[in-house]
Amino acid sequence: MVLVDFSSFLDLPRYGITIPSHDSRKTKTLEALKSHPDLSRRIPEWCIEGFGDLLSLEDLLLVHGKSYAGGFFNENARQRIISAFELVNEDGSFNRWVPDNATEPLPAMLPQLIKMVTGPYSAGKIALESGYCHYLGGGTHHGHRDFGHGFCPFNDSALAMRKLMKEKRIKRGWIIDTDAHKGDGTAAIFANDSSVATLSIHMASGWPLDGSLPPGHPSYTPSTYDIPIESGEEHTYLERLEASLKKLKASHSADFAVVLAGADPWEEDELESTSLLNLTQQQLLERDQLVYNFLQAAGLPSVWLTAGGYGQGAWKIYASFLNWVLVKRLGGAGVTGRR
Ligand SMILES: [Zn+2]
């Protein structure tokens, strides 16, 4: 299944923010799927538009500290958002932010932020019924317990895990993170929680591993399995990912998985900080197929998140995998062998 909720889209230019994360990641992906010859006739079987759930402050506290999360609901909201989206540099200059172009104050985005981080939980419930759900959004893996950075105010994968556990829908989970950037917030949140194992395959250097943590956080917490990929070592990527997935399965049981299928390791990604990892479109498709087949073989329901993907072409990475997986899941009816 694919879950999308247009009301959860965060319109960054409205707040003067110029991060190149475009809604086309979701809208064009959906358009491509809906016009696919094998999927266009069966849209109700694979597409769910809209969800009604909203996480409460109490839910946010399953993962985040009271003072930090509560700050989004009081006079500290503006500063919390500036910090999480990294809008002001140390010297006071603006970073990817032109406040004069804003038509709304930053705290006005809070309802969308909450909706946005609710998505993985909503998709998780669908995945537990249907086996698989891909949420067009989510993947805020740089959200830590008491701070956010890298455009991530809250950690949505962790929130989904903890809330599904609290509701006794799941007992143990895996978070498999293939975004270009290390899932630093996720690793830190679950460092002392044996119910969730984390795997992150990412750029070996650059952001966020370059010492950009706030004071009091001198070093990064390891994930259960970290797979740092050096620039120029992309040809080892799939092999190393597969080996680590096998270790994960051998060492940690689970009944649910969250996958961050970021498009930003793509060689054409436009965010400067992703330039150290350059996978081809074909390698990214094979990455997602590898993870999907691995989870199928393990018999685990999984929720997939779009995570990072920057520039107007990012949607092609998501659409490519989703075409493949949806046709496969629908039983291949009408498949014409074009792929
Ligand atoms: Zn990323």
PDB file of C-alpha atoms in Angstrom, residues 2 29 32-33 36 38-39 46 132 134 281-282 284-297 302 304 316-333 335 337-339:
ATOM      1  CA  VAL A   2       0.976   3.615  -0.497  1.00  0.00           C
ATOM      2  CA  THR A  29       5.720   9.847  -7.547  1.00  0.00           C
ATOM      3  CA  ALA A  32       3.769   8.264 -12.083  1.00  0.00           C
ATOM      4  CA  LEU A  33       2.187   5.360 -10.204  1.00  0.00           C
ATOM      5  CA  HIS A  36       1.428   3.250 -14.809  1.00  0.00           C
ATOM      6  CA  ASP A  38      -0.566  -1.948 -14.649  1.00  0.00           C
ATOM      7  CA  LEU A  39      -1.418   0.176 -11.622  1.00  0.00           C
ATOM      8  CA  TRP A  46      -2.772   0.144  -3.455  1.00  0.00           C
ATOM      9  CA  TYR A 132       3.680  -3.421   3.647  1.00  0.00           C
ATOM     10  CA  HIS A 134       5.054   3.017   1.874  1.00  0.00           C
ATOM     11  CA  GLN A 281      19.416   4.970 -10.133  1.00  0.00           C
ATOM     12  CA  GLN A 282      19.863   1.254 -10.835  1.00  0.00           C
ATOM     13  CA  LEU A 284      19.195   2.481  -5.619  1.00  0.00           C
ATOM     14  CA  LEU A 285      16.519   0.259  -7.140  1.00  0.00           C
ATOM     15  CA  GLU A 286      18.602  -2.810  -6.316  1.00  0.00           C
ATOM     16  CA  ARG A 287      19.142  -1.483  -2.769  1.00  0.00           C
ATOM     17  CA  ASP A 288      15.399  -1.213  -2.176  1.00  0.00           C
ATOM     18  CA  GLN A 289      14.716  -4.582  -3.800  1.00  0.00           C
ATOM     19  CA  LEU A 290      17.379  -6.141  -1.585  1.00  0.00           C
ATOM     20  CA  VAL A 291      15.826  -4.726   1.600  1.00  0.00           C
ATOM     21  CA  TYR A 292      12.304  -5.608   0.478  1.00  0.00           C
ATOM     22  CA  ASN A 293      13.197  -9.199  -0.405  1.00  0.00           C
ATOM     23  CA  PHE A 294      15.106  -9.538   2.866  1.00  0.00           C
ATOM     24  CA  LEU A 295      12.083  -8.431   4.906  1.00  0.00           C
ATOM     25  CA  GLN A 296       9.767 -10.670   2.899  1.00  0.00           C
ATOM     26  CA  ALA A 297      12.026 -13.643   3.565  1.00  0.00           C
ATOM     27  CA  SER A 302       7.317  -3.079   7.152  1.00  0.00           C
ATOM     28  CA  TRP A 304       8.762   2.502   4.293  1.00  0.00           C
ATOM     29  CA  LYS A 316      12.131   9.104  -9.992  1.00  0.00           C
ATOM     30  CA  ILE A 317      13.966   7.045  -7.363  1.00  0.00           C
ATOM     31  CA  TYR A 318      10.811   6.453  -5.321  1.00  0.00           C
ATOM     32  CA  ALA A 319       8.625   5.812  -8.378  1.00  0.00           C
ATOM     33  CA  SER A 320      11.061   3.281  -9.791  1.00  0.00           C
ATOM     34  CA  PHE A 321      10.949   1.062  -6.697  1.00  0.00           C
ATOM     35  CA  LEU A 322       7.237   1.577  -6.054  1.00  0.00           C
ATOM     36  CA  ASN A 323       6.349   0.560  -9.618  1.00  0.00           C
ATOM     37  CA  TRP A 324       8.268  -2.642  -9.083  1.00  0.00           C
ATOM     38  CA  VAL A 325       6.964  -3.463  -5.622  1.00  0.00           C
ATOM     39  CA  LEU A 326       3.301  -2.613  -6.224  1.00  0.00           C
ATOM     40  CA  VAL A 327       3.088  -4.670  -9.404  1.00  0.00           C
ATOM     41  CA  LYS A 328       4.748  -7.531  -7.543  1.00  0.00           C
ATOM     42  CA  ARG A 329       2.378  -7.261  -4.578  1.00  0.00           C
ATOM     43  CA  LEU A 330      -0.703  -7.009  -6.741  1.00  0.00           C
ATOM     44  CA  GLY A 331       0.209 -10.343  -8.246  1.00  0.00           C
ATOM     45  CA  GLY A 332       1.648  -9.035 -11.478  1.00  0.00           C
ATOM     46  CA  ALA A 333      -1.732  -8.948 -13.261  1.00  0.00           C
ATOM     47  CA  VAL A 335       2.491  -7.170 -16.306  1.00  0.00           C
ATOM     48  CA  GLY A 337       7.579  -7.243 -19.062  1.00  0.00           C
ATOM     49  CA  ARG A 338       8.585  -3.661 -19.759  1.00  0.00           C
ATOM     50  CA  ARG A 339      10.638  -3.456 -16.602  1.00  0.00           C
TER      51      ARG A 339
END
